[in-house]
Short mmCIF file of C-alpha atoms in Angstrom, two decimals:
data_model
loop_
_atom_site.label_atom_id
_atom_site.label_comp_id
_atom_site.label_asym_id
_atom_site.label_seq_id
_atom_site.Cartn_x
_atom_site.Cartn_y
_atom_site.Cartn_z
CA MET A 1 82.58 146.89 102.20
CA ALA A 2 84.33 148.28 99.13
CA LEU A 3 84.06 146.40 95.87
CA ALA A 4 87.30 146.53 93.95
CA PRO A 5 89.53 144.12 92.03
CA ARG A 6 92.42 142.63 93.95
CA LEU A 7 94.94 139.79 93.81
CA ASP A 8 94.88 136.97 96.38
CA LEU A 9 97.09 133.93 96.95
CA ARG A 10 95.24 130.84 98.09
CA GLN A 11 96.54 127.36 98.79
CA THR A 12 94.20 124.50 97.93
CA GLN A 13 94.47 120.72 97.64
CA SER A 14 93.07 118.72 94.75
CA LEU A 15 93.24 115.14 93.60
CA VAL A 16 95.20 114.78 90.39
CA MET A 17 94.59 111.52 88.56
CA THR A 18 97.74 110.57 86.68
CA PRO A 19 97.34 108.05 83.84
CA GLN A 20 99.25 105.43 85.84
CA LEU A 21 97.05 105.93 88.90
CA GLN A 22 93.96 105.62 86.72
CA GLN A 23 95.29 102.35 85.32
CA ALA A 24 96.12 101.03 88.80
CA ILE A 25 92.53 101.67 89.90
CA LYS A 26 91.19 99.91 86.82
CA LEU A 27 93.39 96.88 87.53
CA LEU A 28 91.66 96.39 90.89
CA ALA A 29 88.26 95.78 89.31
CA LEU A 30 89.42 93.54 86.44
CA SER A 31 88.64 89.83 86.48
CA SER A 32 91.36 87.21 85.98
CA LEU A 33 90.46 86.82 82.29
CA GLU A 34 90.62 90.57 81.76
CA ILE A 35 93.97 90.71 83.55
CA ASP A 36 95.31 88.03 81.18
CA ALA A 37 94.17 90.06 78.18
CA PHE A 38 95.65 93.26 79.60
CA ILE A 39 99.03 91.66 80.29
CA ALA A 40 99.08 90.10 76.83
CA GLU A 41 98.66 93.57 75.33
CA GLU A 42 101.43 94.96 77.52
CA LEU A 43 103.80 92.12 76.58
CA GLU A 44 103.18 92.83 72.92
CA ARG A 45 103.67 96.57 73.38
CA ASN A 46 106.68 96.58 75.72
CA PRO A 47 109.76 94.56 74.65
CA LEU A 48 111.35 94.92 78.10
CA LEU A 49 108.50 93.06 79.78
CA GLU A 50 108.36 89.28 79.87
CA ILE A 51 106.82 86.42 81.84
CA ALA A 52 109.25 84.32 83.85
CA SER A 53 109.42 80.65 82.94
CA SER A 54 108.36 78.51 85.86
CA ASP A 55 110.63 75.61 84.88
CA ALA A 56 113.68 77.67 84.02
CA PRO A 57 114.13 80.49 86.52
CA GLY A 58 117.58 81.36 85.29
CA ASP A 59 116.92 81.79 81.60
CA ASN A 60 116.70 85.56 81.88
CA GLU A 61 120.28 86.62 81.51
CA GLY A 62 120.32 90.12 82.96
CA PRO A 63 119.61 91.06 86.55
CA GLU A 64 115.91 91.02 87.37
CA LEU A 65 113.75 92.87 89.79
CA PRO A 66 113.66 91.30 93.25
CA ASP A 67 110.77 88.89 93.70
CA THR A 68 108.01 90.14 95.91
CA PRO A 69 106.25 87.80 98.39
CA LEU A 70 103.15 87.60 96.23
CA ALA A 71 105.03 87.16 92.95
CA ALA A 72 106.90 84.12 94.23
CA GLU A 73 106.03 80.47 94.52
CA ASN A 74 103.31 80.18 97.17
CA LEU A 75 100.95 83.11 97.29
CA GLY A 76 99.27 83.45 100.61
CA SER A 77 99.65 81.19 103.63
CA ASP A 78 98.80 81.03 107.30
CA GLN A 79 101.96 82.95 107.99
CA LEU A 80 100.96 85.67 105.56
CA MET A 81 97.47 85.74 107.04
CA ASN A 82 98.70 85.96 110.60
CA ASP A 83 101.42 88.60 110.25
CA GLY A 84 99.17 90.97 108.36
CA ASP A 85 102.30 92.74 107.06
CA PHE A 86 101.55 93.67 103.51
CA GLY A 87 104.32 96.18 103.16
CA THR A 88 103.98 99.85 102.47
CA GLY A 89 102.19 101.32 99.52
CA SER A 90 98.75 99.79 100.05
CA GLU A 91 97.58 103.27 100.91
CA ALA A 92 98.44 104.41 97.40
CA LEU A 93 95.19 102.94 96.16
CA ASP A 94 93.25 103.74 99.31
CA THR A 95 91.53 106.85 98.03
CA ASP A 96 87.93 107.60 97.23
CA PHE A 97 87.94 107.91 93.45
CA SER A 98 84.18 107.53 93.12
CA HIS A 99 83.88 111.17 92.09
CA ALA A 100 87.10 111.45 90.12
CA GLU A 101 86.80 112.05 86.40
CA PHE A 102 88.37 109.29 84.37
CA GLU A 103 87.12 106.67 81.97
CA PRO A 104 86.27 103.50 83.89
CA GLY A 105 87.44 100.14 82.66
CA GLU A 106 85.00 97.96 80.86
CA GLY A 107 83.24 95.51 83.13
CA GLY A 108 83.51 91.92 82.12
CA GLY A 109 83.44 89.09 84.48
CA ALA A 110 80.85 86.51 85.01
CA GLY A 111 78.44 85.96 87.58
CA ALA A 112 77.95 82.79 89.56
CA ASP A 113 74.34 81.98 90.42
CA GLY A 114 74.70 80.93 93.97
CA MET A 115 77.05 77.95 94.27
CA LEU A 116 78.96 76.29 91.47
CA GLY A 117 80.11 72.73 92.13
CA MET A 118 83.84 72.14 91.82
CA ASN A 119 83.97 68.39 92.35
CA GLY A 120 86.02 66.88 89.57
CA ILE A 121 86.35 63.15 88.73
CA ASP A 122 89.32 61.99 86.72
CA VAL A 123 88.31 58.91 84.72
CA ARG A 124 91.27 58.83 82.37
CA GLY A 125 92.70 55.36 82.13
CA SER A 126 89.72 53.79 83.90
CA ASP A 127 87.86 50.93 82.33
CA PHE A 128 84.17 51.29 83.04
CA GLY A 129 82.96 49.69 79.84
CA GLU A 130 80.90 51.68 77.39
CA GLY A 131 79.95 54.93 79.10
CA PRO A 132 77.22 57.39 78.25
CA ASP A 133 77.41 59.32 75.03
CA PHE A 134 78.29 62.76 76.31
CA ASP A 135 78.14 64.15 72.79
CA ALA A 136 74.39 63.63 72.93
CA PHE A 137 74.20 66.23 75.71
CA ALA A 138 76.15 68.84 73.78
CA ALA A 139 74.37 71.78 72.21
CA PRO A 140 74.12 71.83 68.44
CA ASP A 141 77.23 73.10 66.69
CA ILE A 142 75.13 75.38 64.50
CA SER A 143 73.81 78.68 65.81
CA LEU A 144 70.13 79.60 65.80
CA ARG A 145 70.69 82.25 63.13
CA GLU A 146 72.49 79.82 60.81
CA HIS A 147 69.77 77.22 61.36
CA LEU A 148 67.05 79.69 60.40
CA MET A 149 69.01 81.02 57.43
CA GLN A 150 69.35 77.51 56.01
CA GLN A 151 65.59 76.99 56.21
CA ALA A 152 64.90 80.41 54.69
CA GLY A 153 67.15 79.68 51.74
CA ALA A 154 65.42 76.36 51.14
CA CYS A 155 61.84 77.71 51.05
CA ALA A 156 62.03 81.30 49.80
CA SER A 157 63.75 83.47 47.23
CA GLY A 158 63.84 87.02 45.97
CA ARG A 159 61.98 89.66 47.96
CA GLN A 160 60.56 87.24 50.52
CA LEU A 161 64.03 85.82 51.25
CA LEU A 162 65.34 89.32 51.88
CA LEU A 163 62.49 90.03 54.30
CA LEU A 164 63.07 86.71 56.06
CA GLU A 165 66.72 87.58 56.50
CA GLN A 166 65.74 90.92 58.03
CA LEU A 167 63.44 89.17 60.52
CA ILE A 168 66.08 86.55 61.37
CA GLU A 169 68.57 89.31 62.14
CA HIS A 170 66.17 90.48 64.88
CA ILE A 171 65.55 87.05 66.45
CA GLU A 172 66.73 87.00 70.07
CA PRO A 173 68.71 84.06 71.54
CA SER A 174 65.44 82.91 73.17
CA GLY A 175 63.88 82.51 69.71
CA TRP A 176 61.47 85.41 70.12
CA LEU A 177 61.23 88.30 67.69
CA GLY A 178 63.01 91.24 69.25
CA VAL A 179 61.66 94.06 67.10
CA ASP A 180 58.32 95.78 66.58
CA LEU A 181 56.93 94.44 63.31
CA MET A 182 55.25 97.73 62.34
CA GLY A 183 58.43 99.70 62.98
CA LEU A 184 60.49 97.26 60.93
CA ALA A 185 58.01 97.42 58.05
CA TYR A 186 58.19 101.21 58.10
CA ARG A 187 62.00 101.21 58.05
CA LEU A 188 62.11 98.73 55.17
CA GLY A 189 59.39 100.54 53.26
CA VAL A 190 57.13 97.48 52.82
CA PRO A 191 53.45 97.04 53.70
CA LEU A 192 52.71 95.73 57.19
CA ALA A 193 50.57 92.95 55.68
CA GLU A 194 53.57 91.67 53.72
CA MET A 195 55.74 91.65 56.85
CA GLU A 196 53.04 89.72 58.70
CA GLU A 197 52.93 87.15 55.88
CA THR A 198 56.72 86.82 56.03
CA LEU A 199 56.61 86.40 59.81
CA ALA A 200 54.00 83.66 59.40
CA VAL A 201 56.47 81.84 57.13
CA LEU A 202 59.25 82.28 59.69
CA GLN A 203 57.00 80.89 62.42
CA THR A 204 56.76 77.61 60.51
CA PHE A 205 60.52 77.07 60.86
CA ASP A 206 62.23 74.78 63.34
CA PRO A 207 62.35 75.09 66.33
CA THR A 208 58.62 75.40 66.78
CA GLY A 209 57.76 78.67 68.47
CA VAL A 210 60.53 80.69 66.83
CA GLY A 211 59.51 84.18 65.73
CA ALA A 212 56.94 84.58 68.51
CA ARG A 213 56.39 88.10 69.80
CA ASP A 214 55.44 87.09 73.34
CA LEU A 215 55.07 84.03 75.54
CA ALA A 216 51.43 83.38 74.63
CA GLU A 217 52.21 83.35 70.90
CA CYS A 218 55.22 81.08 71.44
CA ILE A 219 53.10 78.55 73.37
CA ALA A 220 50.24 78.82 70.85
CA LEU A 221 52.58 78.01 67.94
CA GLN A 222 53.74 74.86 69.70
CA ALA A 223 50.18 73.86 70.59
CA LYS A 224 49.15 74.24 66.94
CA GLU A 225 52.12 72.12 65.85
CA ALA A 226 51.02 69.42 68.30
CA ASP A 227 47.41 69.69 67.07
CA ARG A 228 46.29 70.67 70.56
CA TYR A 229 45.13 74.21 69.86
CA ASP A 230 41.42 73.78 70.47
CA PRO A 231 39.17 76.54 71.88
CA CYS A 232 39.77 75.40 75.46
CA MET A 233 43.54 75.44 75.06
CA ALA A 234 43.33 78.81 73.30
CA ARG A 235 41.50 80.33 76.29
CA LEU A 236 44.06 78.81 78.66
CA ILE A 237 46.97 80.29 76.68
CA ASP A 238 45.23 83.67 76.55
CA ASN A 239 45.11 83.66 80.37
CA LEU A 240 48.64 82.63 81.32
CA ASP A 241 48.60 85.25 84.08
CA LEU A 242 45.86 83.26 85.82
CA VAL A 243 47.94 80.10 85.43
CA ALA A 244 50.87 81.85 87.11
CA ARG A 245 48.66 82.96 89.99
CA GLY A 246 47.14 79.51 90.38
CA SER A 247 43.56 80.72 89.79
CA PHE A 248 42.36 77.29 88.72
CA ASP A 249 38.69 77.78 89.58
CA GLN A 250 38.56 80.83 87.36
CA LEU A 251 40.38 78.97 84.59
CA LYS A 252 37.88 76.11 84.72
CA ARG A 253 35.04 78.59 84.21
CA LEU A 254 36.82 80.39 81.36
CA CYS A 255 37.87 77.20 79.58
CA ARG A 256 34.62 75.37 80.44
CA VAL A 257 36.40 72.21 81.59
CA ASP A 258 36.42 70.08 84.73
CA ASP A 259 39.32 69.35 87.07
CA GLU A 260 40.65 66.40 85.09
CA ASP A 261 40.61 68.23 81.76
CA LEU A 262 42.28 71.27 83.28
CA ARG A 263 45.00 69.08 84.78
CA ASP A 264 45.65 67.49 81.39
CA MET A 265 45.81 70.91 79.75
CA LEU A 266 48.29 72.17 82.35
CA VAL A 267 50.47 69.10 81.86
CA GLU A 268 50.40 69.77 78.12
CA LEU A 269 51.22 73.43 78.73
CA ARG A 270 54.28 72.55 80.83
CA SER A 271 55.63 70.34 78.04
CA TYR A 272 56.10 73.35 75.75
CA ASP A 273 59.37 75.28 75.58
CA PRO A 274 58.93 78.99 76.41
CA LYS A 275 62.34 79.83 74.86
CA PRO A 276 62.95 77.38 72.03
CA GLY A 277 66.01 79.20 70.71
CA LEU A 278 68.13 78.48 73.77
CA ARG A 279 68.83 74.92 72.63
CA PHE A 280 71.16 76.35 69.98
CA ASP A 281 74.57 77.83 70.48
CA SER A 282 74.46 81.51 71.32
CA ASP A 283 76.67 83.92 69.48
CA ASP A 284 77.90 85.12 72.85
CA ALA A 285 80.51 82.68 74.10
CA ALA A 286 80.17 81.56 77.69
CA VAL A 287 82.67 83.18 80.00
CA ALA A 288 84.73 80.76 82.06
CA VAL A 289 84.89 81.40 85.79
CA THR A 290 88.10 80.56 87.61
CA PRO A 291 88.65 81.13 91.33
CA ASP A 292 90.96 83.94 92.36
CA ILE A 293 91.27 82.77 95.96
CA PHE A 294 91.44 79.33 97.57
CA VAL A 295 90.35 78.89 101.19
CA THR A 296 91.05 75.58 102.91
CA ALA A 297 90.82 74.53 106.54
CA GLN A 298 94.19 74.06 108.20
CA GLY A 299 94.14 73.06 111.82
CA LYS A 300 92.06 75.56 113.76
CA GLY A 301 92.62 78.25 111.18
CA TRP A 302 92.42 78.78 107.46
CA ALA A 303 94.94 78.69 104.64
CA ILE A 304 94.22 81.45 102.13
CA GLU A 305 96.03 81.37 98.81
CA LEU A 306 95.79 83.34 95.62
CA ASN A 307 95.37 81.25 92.49
CA SER A 308 98.89 81.13 91.06
CA ALA A 309 97.49 80.20 87.64
CA ASN A 310 95.95 83.67 87.48
CA LEU A 311 99.16 85.42 88.51
CA PRO A 312 101.79 85.60 85.76
CA ARG A 313 105.23 86.37 87.16
CA LEU A 314 106.40 89.47 85.31
CA LEU A 315 110.07 90.37 84.92
CA VAL A 316 112.09 93.13 83.30
CA ASN A 317 114.56 91.93 80.67
CA ARG A 318 117.46 94.15 81.70
CA SER A 319 119.91 92.37 79.45
CA TYR A 320 117.87 93.48 76.44
CA TYR A 321 117.75 97.00 77.88
CA ALA A 322 121.54 97.08 78.31
CA GLU A 323 122.10 95.69 74.83
CA MET A 324 119.75 98.14 73.10
CA GLY A 325 120.65 101.16 75.24
CA GLY A 326 124.35 100.79 75.68
CA GLY A 327 124.90 104.50 76.10
CA GLY A 328 124.38 105.10 72.39
CA ASP A 329 124.03 108.54 70.86
CA ASN A 330 120.47 108.00 69.62
CA LYS A 331 118.62 110.20 72.09
CA ALA A 332 115.14 109.32 70.85
CA ALA A 333 115.81 105.57 71.13
CA ASN A 334 117.24 105.99 74.64
CA ASN A 335 114.21 108.01 75.75
CA TRP A 336 111.86 105.36 74.37
CA LEU A 337 113.78 102.59 76.18
CA ASN A 338 113.71 104.52 79.45
CA GLU A 339 109.96 105.01 79.14
CA ALA A 340 109.51 101.30 78.40
CA LEU A 341 111.60 100.44 81.47
CA ALA A 342 109.57 102.78 83.66
CA ASP A 343 106.30 101.32 82.35
CA ALA A 344 107.51 97.76 82.98
CA ASN A 345 108.62 98.58 86.53
CA TRP A 346 105.33 100.31 87.24
CA LEU A 347 103.22 97.42 85.93
CA ILE A 348 105.11 94.91 88.09
CA LYS A 349 104.56 97.05 91.18
CA ALA A 350 100.89 97.66 90.29
CA MET A 351 100.22 93.94 89.83
CA ASP A 352 101.97 93.16 93.10
CA GLN A 353 99.89 95.81 94.88
CA ARG A 354 96.71 94.40 93.30
CA GLN A 355 97.39 90.92 94.68
CA ARG A 356 98.25 92.30 98.13
CA THR A 357 95.00 94.22 98.25
CA ILE A 358 92.94 91.20 97.13
CA MET A 359 94.63 89.05 99.78
CA LYS A 360 93.99 91.62 102.48
CA VAL A 361 90.28 91.86 101.65
CA ALA A 362 89.92 88.06 101.35
CA GLN A 363 91.49 87.55 104.78
CA GLU A 364 89.03 89.94 106.38
CA ILE A 365 86.07 88.27 104.65
CA VAL A 366 87.16 84.86 105.95
CA LYS A 367 87.63 86.34 109.41
CA GLN A 368 84.17 87.97 109.41
CA GLN A 369 82.35 84.99 107.85
CA GLU A 370 84.16 82.13 109.57
CA GLY A 371 80.83 80.66 110.65
CA PHE A 372 79.82 80.25 107.00
CA PHE A 373 83.02 78.40 106.10
CA ARG A 374 82.58 76.04 109.06
CA GLU A 375 78.80 75.46 109.16
CA GLY A 376 77.28 76.77 105.94
CA VAL A 377 74.88 79.47 104.82
CA SER A 378 72.87 79.35 108.04
CA ARG A 379 75.81 81.05 109.77
CA LEU A 380 76.31 83.76 107.17
CA LYS A 381 76.42 87.11 108.95
CA PRO A 382 75.31 90.49 107.64
CA LEU A 383 78.36 92.29 106.31
CA THR A 384 78.93 95.57 104.51
CA LEU A 385 81.77 96.95 102.44
CA ARG A 386 82.23 99.69 105.02
CA GLN A 387 82.84 97.17 107.81
CA VAL A 388 85.60 95.45 105.87
CA ALA A 389 87.08 98.78 104.77
CA GLU A 390 87.30 100.02 108.36
CA GLU A 391 88.93 96.82 109.59
CA ILE A 392 91.68 96.81 106.96
CA ASP A 393 92.10 100.62 106.92
CA MET A 394 91.07 101.13 103.30
CA HIS A 395 88.35 103.12 101.63
CA GLU A 396 84.98 101.55 100.88
CA SER A 397 85.37 102.25 97.16
CA THR A 398 88.63 100.29 97.11
CA VAL A 399 86.97 97.27 98.72
CA SER A 400 84.12 97.52 96.22
CA ARG A 401 86.54 97.38 93.29
CA VAL A 402 88.50 94.51 94.79
CA THR A 403 85.39 92.38 95.27
CA SER A 404 84.12 92.96 91.71
CA ASN A 405 84.51 89.97 89.36
CA LYS A 406 86.53 87.98 91.92
CA TYR A 407 85.68 84.45 93.03
CA LEU A 408 86.54 82.45 96.12
CA HIS A 409 86.66 78.67 96.21
CA CYS A 410 86.23 76.71 99.43
CA SER A 411 84.92 73.30 100.44
CA ARG A 412 81.35 74.59 99.96
CA GLY A 413 81.80 75.63 96.35
CA LEU A 414 82.70 78.65 94.25
CA PHE A 415 81.35 82.03 95.33
CA ASP A 416 81.47 85.57 94.07
CA LEU A 417 83.09 87.76 96.74
CA LYS A 418 79.98 89.95 96.65
CA TYR A 419 78.03 86.94 97.94
CA PHE A 420 79.50 87.47 101.41
CA PHE A 421 78.07 90.98 101.65
CA SER A 422 74.37 91.13 102.43
CA SER A 423 71.90 93.03 104.54
CA GLY A 424 70.88 91.71 107.94
CA VAL A 425 67.75 91.04 109.94
CA GLY A 426 67.20 90.78 113.64
CA SER A 427 68.11 87.63 115.55
CA ALA A 428 67.64 86.35 119.07
CA ASP A 429 71.33 86.68 119.97
CA GLY A 430 71.34 90.34 118.98
CA ASP A 431 74.13 89.92 116.40
CA GLY A 432 71.77 89.89 113.42
CA ALA A 433 71.50 87.33 110.65
CA SER A 434 72.28 87.53 106.96
CA ALA A 435 69.42 87.78 104.51
CA GLU A 436 70.88 84.78 102.68
CA ALA A 437 70.75 82.74 105.89
CA VAL A 438 67.09 83.68 106.39
CA LYS A 439 66.27 82.75 102.78
CA ALA A 440 67.95 79.38 103.24
CA ALA A 441 65.93 78.76 106.41
CA ILE A 442 62.64 79.71 104.67
CA LYS A 443 63.40 77.42 101.74
CA ALA A 444 64.29 74.52 104.04
CA LEU A 445 61.00 74.88 105.95
CA ILE A 446 58.90 75.06 102.77
CA ASP A 447 60.72 72.10 101.18
CA ALA A 448 59.93 70.01 104.26
CA GLU A 449 56.24 70.93 104.48
CA ALA A 450 53.68 68.16 104.05
CA PRO A 451 51.19 68.32 101.13
CA ASP A 452 48.29 68.43 103.59
CA ASP A 453 49.95 70.96 105.91
CA ILE A 454 51.09 73.95 103.83
CA LEU A 455 52.85 76.60 105.91
CA SER A 456 51.43 80.12 105.81
CA ASP A 457 53.65 83.17 106.10
CA ASP A 458 52.48 83.71 109.68
CA THR A 459 53.43 80.13 110.55
CA LEU A 460 56.82 80.65 108.91
CA VAL A 461 57.35 83.73 111.07
CA ASP A 462 56.70 81.69 114.24
CA MET A 463 58.96 78.84 113.11
CA LEU A 464 61.74 81.26 112.18
CA LYS A 465 61.52 82.89 115.59
CA GLU A 466 62.06 79.46 117.14
CA LYS A 467 65.24 79.25 115.06
CA GLY A 468 66.38 82.64 116.35
CA PHE A 469 65.33 84.86 113.43
CA ASP A 470 63.29 87.90 114.46
CA ILE A 471 61.62 88.74 111.15
CA ALA A 472 58.33 90.34 110.13
CA ARG A 473 55.68 88.67 107.99
CA ARG A 474 56.14 91.12 105.09
CA THR A 475 59.86 90.31 105.07
CA VAL A 476 59.09 86.59 104.86
CA ALA A 477 56.80 87.26 101.91
CA LYS A 478 59.46 89.41 100.21
CA TYR A 479 62.18 86.77 100.59
CA ARG A 480 59.82 83.99 99.50
CA GLU A 481 58.84 85.86 96.35
CA ALA A 482 62.48 86.70 95.62
CA MET A 483 63.24 82.95 95.59
CA GLY A 484 60.34 82.29 93.22
CA ILE A 485 58.27 80.40 95.81
CA GLY A 486 54.51 80.87 95.64
CA SER A 487 52.20 81.71 98.50
CA SER A 488 50.64 79.06 100.69
CA VAL A 489 47.44 79.19 98.60
CA GLN A 490 49.36 78.75 95.35
CA ARG A 491 51.47 75.90 96.76
CA ARG A 492 48.37 74.12 98.10
CA ARG A 493 46.59 74.38 94.75
CA ALA A 494 49.69 73.28 92.86
CA LYS A 495 50.12 70.17 95.00
CA LYS A 496 46.46 69.31 94.68
CA MET A 497 46.83 69.51 90.89
CA GLY A 498 49.84 67.19 91.08
CA ARG A 499 52.39 69.85 90.15
#
C-alpha cells in the first residue's frame, strides 16, 4: 500500500448546538422560581415581549400570536390526557445532549423530604377567641452572626475583638466552628495559644455550645453551663460512639455508674442541643416550593393540570413593533427590532414546548404509578427514566431534565417527580415492588412491634414475604439503616432504658 498525500471528500453528521437550542434545553431543567426569574430578565431586555393581563385580554392593541392549548385558560385536562396529541415539535428537544459541550444552567430548586402537607385552613373572619401566639414560634429576627457580633462588641476590644470577628466569620449555621484553628492562626499570623484563648471567649457566648469544633465539645460546653460536667458525664461525652451503638453495659463500666445513674445521664444528654445555631435565622433564605402539576381524581380517571400560576402567558406586542419599525430608513434599528421579534417568538414557542413536555411526562408517571395515587406508597412500583422515555418516545436525558426541580401535588401530598422513580425488589406477583414501598412496610412493622417482642431482621424477612415482598436479609438491614432505624438489639436496649 503506497503512502502518499491525497484529497478525500467525506460526508459526516454532527450535532451543532445553537444558542437557542442550548437555552431550550436549560429551560427544561429550571424550577418554577427560576423560570420566573428568567422571564423577568427577558421582559426587561426585550421591549416586544410582555405578559398578557388575565383580566383584560384585549388591552394589547396589535395582533398577537395565536394562543396555544397550554398557554390558554385551563392547562391540562382529561381530554388533553386522553388524546395524547401534543402537536409536532416535541422531537426538537428529544436528543441526547448529555455529551454535548455547553454550559449547563445553574441548578436551584428545592428538595422535598418525603411528603409535604398541603392542608390549608382559612381562619380569616372566624371568632375563636384568643388564639395561640404564633409569633412565639417564629425564629429570631436576628441572624446568628449578628447575635455573636453584638456579644463580641460588648465584651472585647482592640486585637481580641478583631480575632473574635475572624472566628465568627467561620461559624457555620449549626453553631460549630468551620475552620481549623491552627490554619487560621497561621493565616492571621498570631500564636495558636492566643487563638485558643479567643475561642474560649467565643465559647462563652450565647447560645451555649457555639464555637464547638465537634459534637463532643458542643455537648461538653452545654454540660459545663448546666453544672453537670462531672467525671462520669465527661467519660460519657467522650464515648458518644458507644451511646449511638447502644453499648450501655460498656458505658456503665467506663463511667462507673449503675443502670439508674446511666439512664439519668442519657436523659440529660438528650436535653442538649447538638446544633445550637440553627435556632437563629440562616443567611440562606428558605426556598419556597410550589407544585408544577396538580393531579386529582375524576371519575375513574385522573385530571392532570399544570399550575397556571407558574405559567405566565407571554405575548408579542406587535403594535409597538409596527410603531417603532414602520419601514424607517434606520437599518440598524430595524435589524435590532427584527432580532427582538425573533427572540420573543422563539421564547414563546420554547415555553410552550416546555409545558407540553412536562405534561407528557406527568401523564406517563400517573399512568405507571396509578396504584400509588389510589392506595398509597405500598403500591408504588419500580420505575426508571428509561421506561418513561420509551413510552412517550423521548430520550432518557430529556425525561431526566423534565423531572428535575418539578413537584406534583395530589391528595397524598406534594412530591418531587424524582420520588416516583426508584429501584425495585422481587415480589410474589412477579411485577416487582418499589424500594420505597418496601421501606414503608418495614417501618410499619417496626412501629407496631411490642416492647417485649422486638423483631429481628430474619423475622422481618419472613413477615415481608407474607406481604408479598421477596427480599433478602441484607436488603432489609440496608433499608432499615437508611431510614435511621437501629438493629433489634439497639431497639431492645433503647426501650429497656425508656428511650
